[in-house]
Coordinates of C-alpha atoms in Angstrom, one line a residue:
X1238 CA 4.1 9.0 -15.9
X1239 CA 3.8 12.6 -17.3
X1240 CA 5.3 13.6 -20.5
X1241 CA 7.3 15.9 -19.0
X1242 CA 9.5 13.1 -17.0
X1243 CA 11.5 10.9 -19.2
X1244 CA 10.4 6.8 -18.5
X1245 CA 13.6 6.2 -16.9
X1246 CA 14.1 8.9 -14.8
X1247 CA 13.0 8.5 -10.9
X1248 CA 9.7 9.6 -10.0
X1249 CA 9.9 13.3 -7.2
X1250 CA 9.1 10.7 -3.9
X1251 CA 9.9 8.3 -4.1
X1252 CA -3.4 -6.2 0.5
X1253 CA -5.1 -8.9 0.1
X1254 CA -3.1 -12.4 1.5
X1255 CA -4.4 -15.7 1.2
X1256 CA -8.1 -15.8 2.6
X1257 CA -10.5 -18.5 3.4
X1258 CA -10.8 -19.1 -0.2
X1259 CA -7.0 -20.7 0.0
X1260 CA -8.0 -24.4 0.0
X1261 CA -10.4 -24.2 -2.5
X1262 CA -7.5 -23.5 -4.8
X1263 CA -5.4 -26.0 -3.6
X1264 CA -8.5 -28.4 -4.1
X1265 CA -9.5 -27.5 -7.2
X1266 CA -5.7 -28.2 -8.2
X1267 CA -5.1 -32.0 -9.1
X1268 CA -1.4 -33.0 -10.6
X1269 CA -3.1 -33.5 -13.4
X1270 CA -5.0 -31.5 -16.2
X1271 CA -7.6 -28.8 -15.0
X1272 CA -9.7 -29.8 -17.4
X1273 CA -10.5 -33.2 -15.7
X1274 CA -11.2 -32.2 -12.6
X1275 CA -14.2 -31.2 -11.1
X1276 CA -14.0 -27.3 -9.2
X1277 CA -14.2 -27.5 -5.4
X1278 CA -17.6 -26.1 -4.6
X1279 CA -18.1 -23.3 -1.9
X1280 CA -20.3 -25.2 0.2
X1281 CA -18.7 -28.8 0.9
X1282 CA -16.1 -31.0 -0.3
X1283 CA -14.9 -34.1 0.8
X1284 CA -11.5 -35.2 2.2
X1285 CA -10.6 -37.3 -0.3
X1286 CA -10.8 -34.8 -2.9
X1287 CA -8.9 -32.5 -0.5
X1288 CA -6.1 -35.1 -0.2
X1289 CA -5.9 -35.7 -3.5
X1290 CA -5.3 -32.5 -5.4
X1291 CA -2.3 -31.3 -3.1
X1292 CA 0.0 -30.2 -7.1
X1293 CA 0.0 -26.6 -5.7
X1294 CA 0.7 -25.0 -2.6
X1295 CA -1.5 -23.2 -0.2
X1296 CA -1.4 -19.5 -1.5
X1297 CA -1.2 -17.8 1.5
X1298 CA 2.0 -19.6 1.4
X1299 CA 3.6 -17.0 -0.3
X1300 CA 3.1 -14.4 1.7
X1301 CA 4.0 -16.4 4.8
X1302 CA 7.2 -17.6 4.1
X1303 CA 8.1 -15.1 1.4
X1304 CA 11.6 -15.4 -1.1
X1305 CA 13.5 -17.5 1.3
X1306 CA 11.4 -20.6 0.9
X1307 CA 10.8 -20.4 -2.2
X1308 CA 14.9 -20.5 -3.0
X1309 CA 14.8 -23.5 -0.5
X1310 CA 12.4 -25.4 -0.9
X1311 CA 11.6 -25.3 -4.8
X1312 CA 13.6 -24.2 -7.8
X1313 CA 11.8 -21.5 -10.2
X1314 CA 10.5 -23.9 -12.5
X1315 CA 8.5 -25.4 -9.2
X1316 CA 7.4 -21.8 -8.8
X1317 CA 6.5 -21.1 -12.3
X1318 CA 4.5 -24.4 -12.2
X1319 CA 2.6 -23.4 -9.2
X1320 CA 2.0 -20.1 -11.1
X1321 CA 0.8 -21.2 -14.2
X1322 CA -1.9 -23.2 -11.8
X1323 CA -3.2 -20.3 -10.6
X1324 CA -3.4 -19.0 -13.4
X1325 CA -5.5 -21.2 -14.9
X1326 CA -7.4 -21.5 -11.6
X1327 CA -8.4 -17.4 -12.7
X1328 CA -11.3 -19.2 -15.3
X1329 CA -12.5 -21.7 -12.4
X1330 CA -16.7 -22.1 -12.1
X1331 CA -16.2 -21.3 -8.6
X1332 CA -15.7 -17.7 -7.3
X1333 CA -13.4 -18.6 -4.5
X1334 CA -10.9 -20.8 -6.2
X1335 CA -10.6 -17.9 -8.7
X1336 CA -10.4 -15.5 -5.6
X1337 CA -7.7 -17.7 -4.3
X1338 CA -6.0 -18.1 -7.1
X1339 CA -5.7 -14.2 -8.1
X1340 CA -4.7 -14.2 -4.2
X1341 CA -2.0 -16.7 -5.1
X1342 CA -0.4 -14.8 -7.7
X1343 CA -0.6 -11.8 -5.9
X1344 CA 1.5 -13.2 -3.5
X1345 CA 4.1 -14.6 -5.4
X1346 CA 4.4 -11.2 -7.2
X1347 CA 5.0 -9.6 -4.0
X1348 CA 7.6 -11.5 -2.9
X1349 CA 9.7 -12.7 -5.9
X1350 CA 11.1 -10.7 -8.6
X1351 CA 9.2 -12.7 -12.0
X1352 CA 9.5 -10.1 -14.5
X1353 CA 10.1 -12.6 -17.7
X1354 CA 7.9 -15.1 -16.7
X1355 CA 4.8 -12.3 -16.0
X1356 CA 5.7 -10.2 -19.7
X1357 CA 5.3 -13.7 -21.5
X1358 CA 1.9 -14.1 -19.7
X1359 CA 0.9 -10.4 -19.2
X1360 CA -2.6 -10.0 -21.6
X1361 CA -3.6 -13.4 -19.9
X1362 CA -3.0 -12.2 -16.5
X1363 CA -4.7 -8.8 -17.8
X1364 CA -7.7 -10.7 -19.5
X1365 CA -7.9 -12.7 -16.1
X1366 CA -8.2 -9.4 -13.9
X1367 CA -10.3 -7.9 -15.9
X1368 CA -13.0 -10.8 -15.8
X1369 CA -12.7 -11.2 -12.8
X1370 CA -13.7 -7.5 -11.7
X1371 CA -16.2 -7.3 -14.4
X1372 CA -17.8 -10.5 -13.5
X1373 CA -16.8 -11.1 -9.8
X1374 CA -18.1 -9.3 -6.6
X1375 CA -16.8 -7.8 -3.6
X1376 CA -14.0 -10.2 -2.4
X1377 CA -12.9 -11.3 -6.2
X1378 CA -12.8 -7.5 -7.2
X1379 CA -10.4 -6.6 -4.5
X1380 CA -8.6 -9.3 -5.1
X1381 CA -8.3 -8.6 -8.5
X1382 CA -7.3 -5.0 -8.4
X1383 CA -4.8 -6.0 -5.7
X1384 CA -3.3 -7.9 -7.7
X1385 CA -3.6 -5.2 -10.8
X1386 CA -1.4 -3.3 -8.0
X1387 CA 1.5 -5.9 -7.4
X1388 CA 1.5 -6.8 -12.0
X1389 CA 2.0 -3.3 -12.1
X1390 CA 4.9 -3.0 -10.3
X1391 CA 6.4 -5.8 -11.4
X1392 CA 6.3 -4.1 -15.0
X1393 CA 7.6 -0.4 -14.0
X1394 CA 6.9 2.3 -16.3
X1395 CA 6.5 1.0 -19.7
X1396 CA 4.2 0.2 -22.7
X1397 CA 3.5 -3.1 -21.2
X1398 CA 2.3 -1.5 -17.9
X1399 CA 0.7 1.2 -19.9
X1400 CA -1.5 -1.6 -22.1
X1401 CA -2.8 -2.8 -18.2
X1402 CA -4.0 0.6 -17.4
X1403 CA -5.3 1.4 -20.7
X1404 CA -7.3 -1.9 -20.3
X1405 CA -8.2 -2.1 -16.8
X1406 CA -8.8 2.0 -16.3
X1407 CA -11.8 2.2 -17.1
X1408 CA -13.3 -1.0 -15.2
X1409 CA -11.5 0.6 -12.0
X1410 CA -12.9 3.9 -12.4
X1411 CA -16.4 2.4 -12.7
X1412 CA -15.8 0.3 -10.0
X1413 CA -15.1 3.2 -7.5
X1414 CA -17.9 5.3 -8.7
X1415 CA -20.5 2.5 -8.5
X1416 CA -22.3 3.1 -5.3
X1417 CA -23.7 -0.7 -5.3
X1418 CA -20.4 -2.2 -5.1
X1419 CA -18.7 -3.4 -2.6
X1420 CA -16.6 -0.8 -0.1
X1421 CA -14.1 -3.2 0.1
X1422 CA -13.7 -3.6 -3.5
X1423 CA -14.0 -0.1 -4.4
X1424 CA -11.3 0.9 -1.4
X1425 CA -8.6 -1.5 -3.1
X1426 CA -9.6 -0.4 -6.4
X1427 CA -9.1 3.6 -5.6
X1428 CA -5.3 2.8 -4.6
X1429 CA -4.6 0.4 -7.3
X1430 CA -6.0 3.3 -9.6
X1431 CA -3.6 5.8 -8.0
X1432 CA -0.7 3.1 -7.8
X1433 CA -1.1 2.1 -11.5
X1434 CA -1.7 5.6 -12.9
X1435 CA 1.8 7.1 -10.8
X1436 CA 3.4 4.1 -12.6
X1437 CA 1.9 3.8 -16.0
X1438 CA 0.5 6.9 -17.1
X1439 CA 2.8 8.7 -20.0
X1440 CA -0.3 11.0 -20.8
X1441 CA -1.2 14.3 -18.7
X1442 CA -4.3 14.4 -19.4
X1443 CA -5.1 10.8 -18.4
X1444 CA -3.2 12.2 -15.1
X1445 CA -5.5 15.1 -14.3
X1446 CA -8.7 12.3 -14.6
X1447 CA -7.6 10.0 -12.8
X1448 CA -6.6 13.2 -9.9
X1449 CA -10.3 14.3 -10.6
X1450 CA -11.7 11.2 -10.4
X1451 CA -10.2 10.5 -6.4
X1452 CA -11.1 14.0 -5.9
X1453 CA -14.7 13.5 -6.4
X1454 CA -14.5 10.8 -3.9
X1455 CA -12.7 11.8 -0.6
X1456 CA -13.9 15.6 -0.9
X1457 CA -17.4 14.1 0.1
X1458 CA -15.8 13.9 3.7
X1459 CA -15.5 17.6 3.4
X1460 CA -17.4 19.4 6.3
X1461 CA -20.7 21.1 4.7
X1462 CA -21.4 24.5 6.0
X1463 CA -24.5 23.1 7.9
X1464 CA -22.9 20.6 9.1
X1465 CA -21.4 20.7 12.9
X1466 CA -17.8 20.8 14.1
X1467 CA -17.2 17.1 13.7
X1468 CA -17.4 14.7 10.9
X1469 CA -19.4 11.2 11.6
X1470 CA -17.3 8.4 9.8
X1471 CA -19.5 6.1 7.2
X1472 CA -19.3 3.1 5.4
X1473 CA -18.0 5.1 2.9
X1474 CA -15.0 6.8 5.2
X1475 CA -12.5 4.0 4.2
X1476 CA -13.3 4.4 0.5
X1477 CA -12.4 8.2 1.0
X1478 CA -9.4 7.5 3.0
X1479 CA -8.0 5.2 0.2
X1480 CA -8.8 8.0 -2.3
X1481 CA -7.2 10.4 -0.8
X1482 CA -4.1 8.5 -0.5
X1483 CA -3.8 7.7 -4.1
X1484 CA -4.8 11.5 -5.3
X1485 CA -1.9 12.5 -2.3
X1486 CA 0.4 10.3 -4.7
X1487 CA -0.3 11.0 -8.0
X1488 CA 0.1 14.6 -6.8
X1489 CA 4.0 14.1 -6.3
X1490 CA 4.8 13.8 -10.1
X1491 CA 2.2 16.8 -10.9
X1492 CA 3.9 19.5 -13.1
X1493 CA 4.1 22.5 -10.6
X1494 CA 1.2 24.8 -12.3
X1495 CA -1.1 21.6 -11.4
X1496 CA 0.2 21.5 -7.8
X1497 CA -0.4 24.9 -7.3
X1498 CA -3.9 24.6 -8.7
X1499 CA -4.5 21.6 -6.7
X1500 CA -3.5 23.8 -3.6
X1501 CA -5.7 26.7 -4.2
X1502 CA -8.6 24.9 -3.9
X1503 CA -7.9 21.9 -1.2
X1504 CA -5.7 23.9 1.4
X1505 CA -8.3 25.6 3.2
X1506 CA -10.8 22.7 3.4
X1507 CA -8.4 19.5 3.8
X1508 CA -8.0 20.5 7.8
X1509 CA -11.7 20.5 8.2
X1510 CA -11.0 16.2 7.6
X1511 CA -8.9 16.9 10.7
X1512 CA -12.2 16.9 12.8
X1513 CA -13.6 13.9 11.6
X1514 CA -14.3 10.7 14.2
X1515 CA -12.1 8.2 12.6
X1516 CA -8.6 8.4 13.7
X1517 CA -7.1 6.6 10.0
X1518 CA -9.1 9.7 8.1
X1519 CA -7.7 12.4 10.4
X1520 CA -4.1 10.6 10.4
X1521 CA -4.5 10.8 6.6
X1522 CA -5.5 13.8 6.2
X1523 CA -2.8 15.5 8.6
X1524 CA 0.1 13.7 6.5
X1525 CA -1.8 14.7 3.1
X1526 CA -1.5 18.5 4.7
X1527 CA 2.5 17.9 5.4
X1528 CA 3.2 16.7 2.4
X1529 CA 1.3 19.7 0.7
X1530 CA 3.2 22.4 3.0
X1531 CA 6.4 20.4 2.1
X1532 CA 5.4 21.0 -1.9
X1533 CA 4.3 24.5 -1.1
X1534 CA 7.6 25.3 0.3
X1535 CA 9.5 23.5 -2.3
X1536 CA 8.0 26.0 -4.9
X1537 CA 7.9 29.1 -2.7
X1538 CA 10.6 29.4 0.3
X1539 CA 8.9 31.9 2.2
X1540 CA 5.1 30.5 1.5
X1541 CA 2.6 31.3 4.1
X1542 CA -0.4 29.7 5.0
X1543 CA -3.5 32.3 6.0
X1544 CA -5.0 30.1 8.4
X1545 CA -1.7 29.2 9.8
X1546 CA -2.4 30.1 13.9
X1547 CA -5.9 27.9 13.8
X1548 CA -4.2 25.5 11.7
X1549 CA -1.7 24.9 14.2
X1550 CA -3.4 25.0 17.1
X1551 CA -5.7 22.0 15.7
X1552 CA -2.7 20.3 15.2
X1553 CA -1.4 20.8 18.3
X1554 CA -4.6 19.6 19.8
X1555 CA -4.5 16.4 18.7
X1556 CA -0.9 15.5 19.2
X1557 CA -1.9 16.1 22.7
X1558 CA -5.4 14.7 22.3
X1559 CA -6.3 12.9 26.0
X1560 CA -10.0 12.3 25.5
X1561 CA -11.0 9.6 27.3
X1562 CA -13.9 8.7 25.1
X1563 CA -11.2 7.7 22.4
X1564 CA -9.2 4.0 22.6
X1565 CA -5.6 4.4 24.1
X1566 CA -4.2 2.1 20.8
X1567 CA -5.7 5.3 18.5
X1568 CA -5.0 7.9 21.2
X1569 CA -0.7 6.8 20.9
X1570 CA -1.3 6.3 17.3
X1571 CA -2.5 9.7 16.6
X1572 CA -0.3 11.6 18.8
X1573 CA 3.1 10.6 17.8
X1574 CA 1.8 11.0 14.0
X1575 CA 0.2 14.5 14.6
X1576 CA 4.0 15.5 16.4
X1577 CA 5.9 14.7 13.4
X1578 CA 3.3 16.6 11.5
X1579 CA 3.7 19.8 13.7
X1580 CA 6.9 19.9 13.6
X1581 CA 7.0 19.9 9.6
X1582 CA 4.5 22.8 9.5
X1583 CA 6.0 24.9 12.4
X1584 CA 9.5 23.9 11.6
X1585 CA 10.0 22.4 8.2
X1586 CA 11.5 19.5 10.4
X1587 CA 10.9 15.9 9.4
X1588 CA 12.1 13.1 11.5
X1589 CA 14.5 10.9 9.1
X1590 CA 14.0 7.3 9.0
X1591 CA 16.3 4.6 7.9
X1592 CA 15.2 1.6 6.2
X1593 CA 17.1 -1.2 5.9
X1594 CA 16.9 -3.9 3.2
X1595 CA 19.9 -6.7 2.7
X1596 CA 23.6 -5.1 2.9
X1597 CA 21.9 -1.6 2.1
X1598 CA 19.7 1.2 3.8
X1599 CA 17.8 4.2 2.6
X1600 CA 17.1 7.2 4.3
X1601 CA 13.6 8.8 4.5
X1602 CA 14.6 12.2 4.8
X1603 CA 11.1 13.5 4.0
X1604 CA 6.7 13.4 3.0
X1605 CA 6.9 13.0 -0.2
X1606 CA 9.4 9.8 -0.3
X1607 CA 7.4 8.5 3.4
X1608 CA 3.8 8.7 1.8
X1609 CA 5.6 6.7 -1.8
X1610 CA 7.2 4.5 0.7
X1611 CA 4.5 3.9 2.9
X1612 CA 2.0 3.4 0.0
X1613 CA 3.8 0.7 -1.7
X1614 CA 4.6 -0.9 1.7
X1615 CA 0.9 -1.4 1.9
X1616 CA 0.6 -3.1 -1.0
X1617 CA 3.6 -5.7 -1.1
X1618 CA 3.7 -6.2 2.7
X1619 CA 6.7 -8.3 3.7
X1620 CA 7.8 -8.2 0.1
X1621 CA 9.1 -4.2 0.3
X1622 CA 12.3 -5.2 1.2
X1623 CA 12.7 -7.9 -1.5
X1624 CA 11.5 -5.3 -3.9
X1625 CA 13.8 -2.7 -2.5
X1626 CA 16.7 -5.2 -3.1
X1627 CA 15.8 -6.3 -6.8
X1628 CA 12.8 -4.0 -8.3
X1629 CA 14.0 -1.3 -11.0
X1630 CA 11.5 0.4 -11.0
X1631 CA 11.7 1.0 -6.6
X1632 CA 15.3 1.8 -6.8
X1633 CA 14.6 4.4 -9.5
X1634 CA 11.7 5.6 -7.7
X1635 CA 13.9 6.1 -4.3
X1636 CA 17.2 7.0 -6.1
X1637 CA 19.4 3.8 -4.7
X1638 CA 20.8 3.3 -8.3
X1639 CA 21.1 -0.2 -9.4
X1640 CA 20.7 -3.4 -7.8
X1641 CA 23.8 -4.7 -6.0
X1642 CA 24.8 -7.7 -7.2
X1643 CA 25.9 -10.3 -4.5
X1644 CA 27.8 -13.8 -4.9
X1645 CA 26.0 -16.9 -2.9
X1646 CA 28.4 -16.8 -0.6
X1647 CA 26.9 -12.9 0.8
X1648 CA 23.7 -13.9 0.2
X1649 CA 23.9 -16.6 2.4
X1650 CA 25.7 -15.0 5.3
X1651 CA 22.6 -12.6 5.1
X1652 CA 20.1 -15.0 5.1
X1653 CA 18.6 -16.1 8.9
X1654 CA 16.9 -19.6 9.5
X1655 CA 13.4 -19.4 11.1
X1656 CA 14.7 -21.0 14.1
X1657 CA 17.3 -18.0 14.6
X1658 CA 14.4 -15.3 13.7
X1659 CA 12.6 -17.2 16.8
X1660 CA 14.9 -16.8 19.1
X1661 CA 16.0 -13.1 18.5
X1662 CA 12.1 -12.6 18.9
X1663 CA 12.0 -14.5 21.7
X1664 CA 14.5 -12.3 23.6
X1665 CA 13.6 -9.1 22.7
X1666 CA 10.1 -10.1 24.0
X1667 CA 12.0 -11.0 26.9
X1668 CA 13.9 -7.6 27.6
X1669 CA 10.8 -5.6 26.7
X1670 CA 8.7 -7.4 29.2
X1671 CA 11.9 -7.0 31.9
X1672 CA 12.0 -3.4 31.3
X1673 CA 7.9 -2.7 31.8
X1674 CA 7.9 -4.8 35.0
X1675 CA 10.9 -2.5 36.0
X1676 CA 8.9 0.8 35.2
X1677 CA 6.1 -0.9 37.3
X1678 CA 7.8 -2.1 40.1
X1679 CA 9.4 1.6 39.9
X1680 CA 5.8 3.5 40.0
X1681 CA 4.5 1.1 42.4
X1682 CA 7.4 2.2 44.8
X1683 CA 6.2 5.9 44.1
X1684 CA 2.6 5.1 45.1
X1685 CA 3.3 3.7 48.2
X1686 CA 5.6 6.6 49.2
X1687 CA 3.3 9.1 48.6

């Protein structure tokens, strides 16, 4: 966080799940000490082993059955237990027990508040990541920068959090740059860059490099003056989406002489993005332009784009887009995102969406707070709404003030059983496949009219 906002003060806006590496953790795991057990190999091992080392529990666990099974089914000393397994799992021989592990802890994070139990462990969780994407490759890096991500927020603005970027800066910045690596890797490692920066950073300079260093990447998707009308995607398109995600973020706590630098020189070729082939880079790139108008506006009232008529007419294009050569699923995507995105430029409108999370609800009454919102949603998955609930550093972030405290009696009115989640499920699918067989039967009456 910039000097110029105090640590304790709300910010202006306010992925990775167990994989196929899951049961080598769990197998690598006996009850007893890591040492004497031999790590599960990646090519075979046998069923006895499997049955035998069952201490820990499957980490995709976590982010299955999130914080209501773990009150449940096992106290926070169980949890703790599990976690200081995985932990240890971090220094295994075998790259997907450690990826499985760091996936495991991940998890947890997302879903449970554990602020003590990660501050008394944070350098070894650091020194774990940081192996981990210095030594690992592709799936172990992204697994370790996810998981960078989720520590992070967990810690909130603060020296600790500030000692994790320091350490792990650098690596992540090498990381994205290195055109060997994996895409994958790099992808997860551009927003856990952004994410930790926008939480850590108390230094503005450290700000601007980090801005630069996104801005290198994603302004390669820039259309080149000999280039045609539309921009091919590459391999490198979702590495460039991700980037300019996290520079769209770290732009929302940018003093206002750095926003309007930042404006000068990205407003009139950020809509060029807008032509590319991939519907996630021009989705991006249209809610990167609203929430630049929205900044724009917020520092001058009666600002005016130059390129405004074009501008709109592109955007008007593709909330309207029919071409046949595009899938229906991206088609109704793109259009109902490039409406809302209109209507912001047109009419400083922006549709306001509620949120609901426990007893309370928050309002998102605008771009800045949707793109915050929507990037950490991303990263904790299921978990947002815990967060919401419980995390400091969220509620400051969104202005809900502190966390309500509730007696086990609320909490437990609140709480529903799977079995009740199933059935409400169960008969909304119902209605909504009523009400589509009614709009058929309706249009096939039409047809046979006519």
């Amino acid at each position: 966080m910039p000097k110029n906002k105090k640590r304790n003060t709300p910010h202006r806006g306010g992925s990775g799940g167990g994989g196929s590496g899951a049961a080598a953790a769990t197998a690598a795991t006996a009850g007893g000490q890591h040492r004497n057990v031999q790590p599960f190999s990646d090519e075979d091992a046998s069923i006895e082993t499997m049955s035998h080392c069952s201490g820990y529990s499957d980490p995709s666990s976590f982010a299955e059955d999130g914080p209501e099974v773990l009150d449940e089914e096992g106290t926070q000393e169980d949890l703790e237990y599990k976690l200081k397994g995985f932990i240890d799992l971090t220094l295994d021989k075998s790259a997907k027990t450690r990826q499985a592990a760091l996936e495991g802890i991940k998890n947890a994070l997302a879903s449970k508040m554990l602020y003590e139990f990660i501050l008394e462990r944070r350098m070894t969780l650091t020194d774990s990541i940081e192996r981990c994407l210095k030594k690992g490759k592709g799936d172990e890096q992204r697994a370790a920068a996810a998981l960078a991500s989720v520590l992070c927020i967990q810690l909130g603005p603060g020296i600790e959090s500030e000692e994790v970027l320091k350490t792990l800066g650098p690596i992540l910045k090498k990381i994205i740059c290195d055109g060997t690596a994996s895409i994958q890797a790099r992808q997860t490692c551009a927003t856990c860059f952004g994410v930790c920066c926008f939480i850590a950073t108390d230094d503005i300079t450290e700000l601007y490099s980090t801005l630069q260093c996104l801005e290198n990447i994603f302004t390669k998707s820039y259309l080149k003056e000999k280039d045609t009308n539309v921009i091919c995607s590459t391999p490198n398109t979702a590495l460039h989406i991700s980037s300019l995600l996290a520079w769209t973020l770290l732009l929302t706590i940018c003093p206002i002489n750095e926003v309007k630098k930042k404006l000068e020189v990205h407003f009139h070729k950020l809509p060029s993005l807008l032509s590319s082939d991939d519907v996630n880079m021009r989705i991006a790139a249209g809610e990167s332009l609203a929430l630049l108008f929205e900044l724009a506006r917020g520092m001058e009232s009666d600002f005016f784009c130059e390129d405004m008529e074009s501008l709109t007419q592109i955007l008007r294009t593709l909330a309207t887009d029919g071409n046949k050569h595009r899938a229906k699923v991206d088609k109704r995507k793109q259009r109902s995102v490039f409406r809302d995105i209109l209507r912001a430029v047109e009419e400083r409108d922006f549709p306001t969406e509620t949120v609901k999370f426990g007893p309370e609800r928050m309002y998102i009454d605008c771009w800045v707070k949707k793109h915050t919102y929507d990037t950490f949603k991303e990263i904790l998955g299921s978990g947002m709404q815990y967060h919401l609930q419980s995390n400091e550093f969220l509620r400051n972030v969104f202005e809900l003030g502190p966390p309500v405290m509730l007696d086990a009696a609320a909490l437990k009115t609140m709480k529903i059983s799977r079995f009740e989640r199933h059935l409400y499920n169960s008969a909304a699918f119902k209605a909504r496949t009523k009400a589509r067989s009614k709009c058929r039967d309706k249009r096939a009456d039409v047809g046979e009219f006519f």
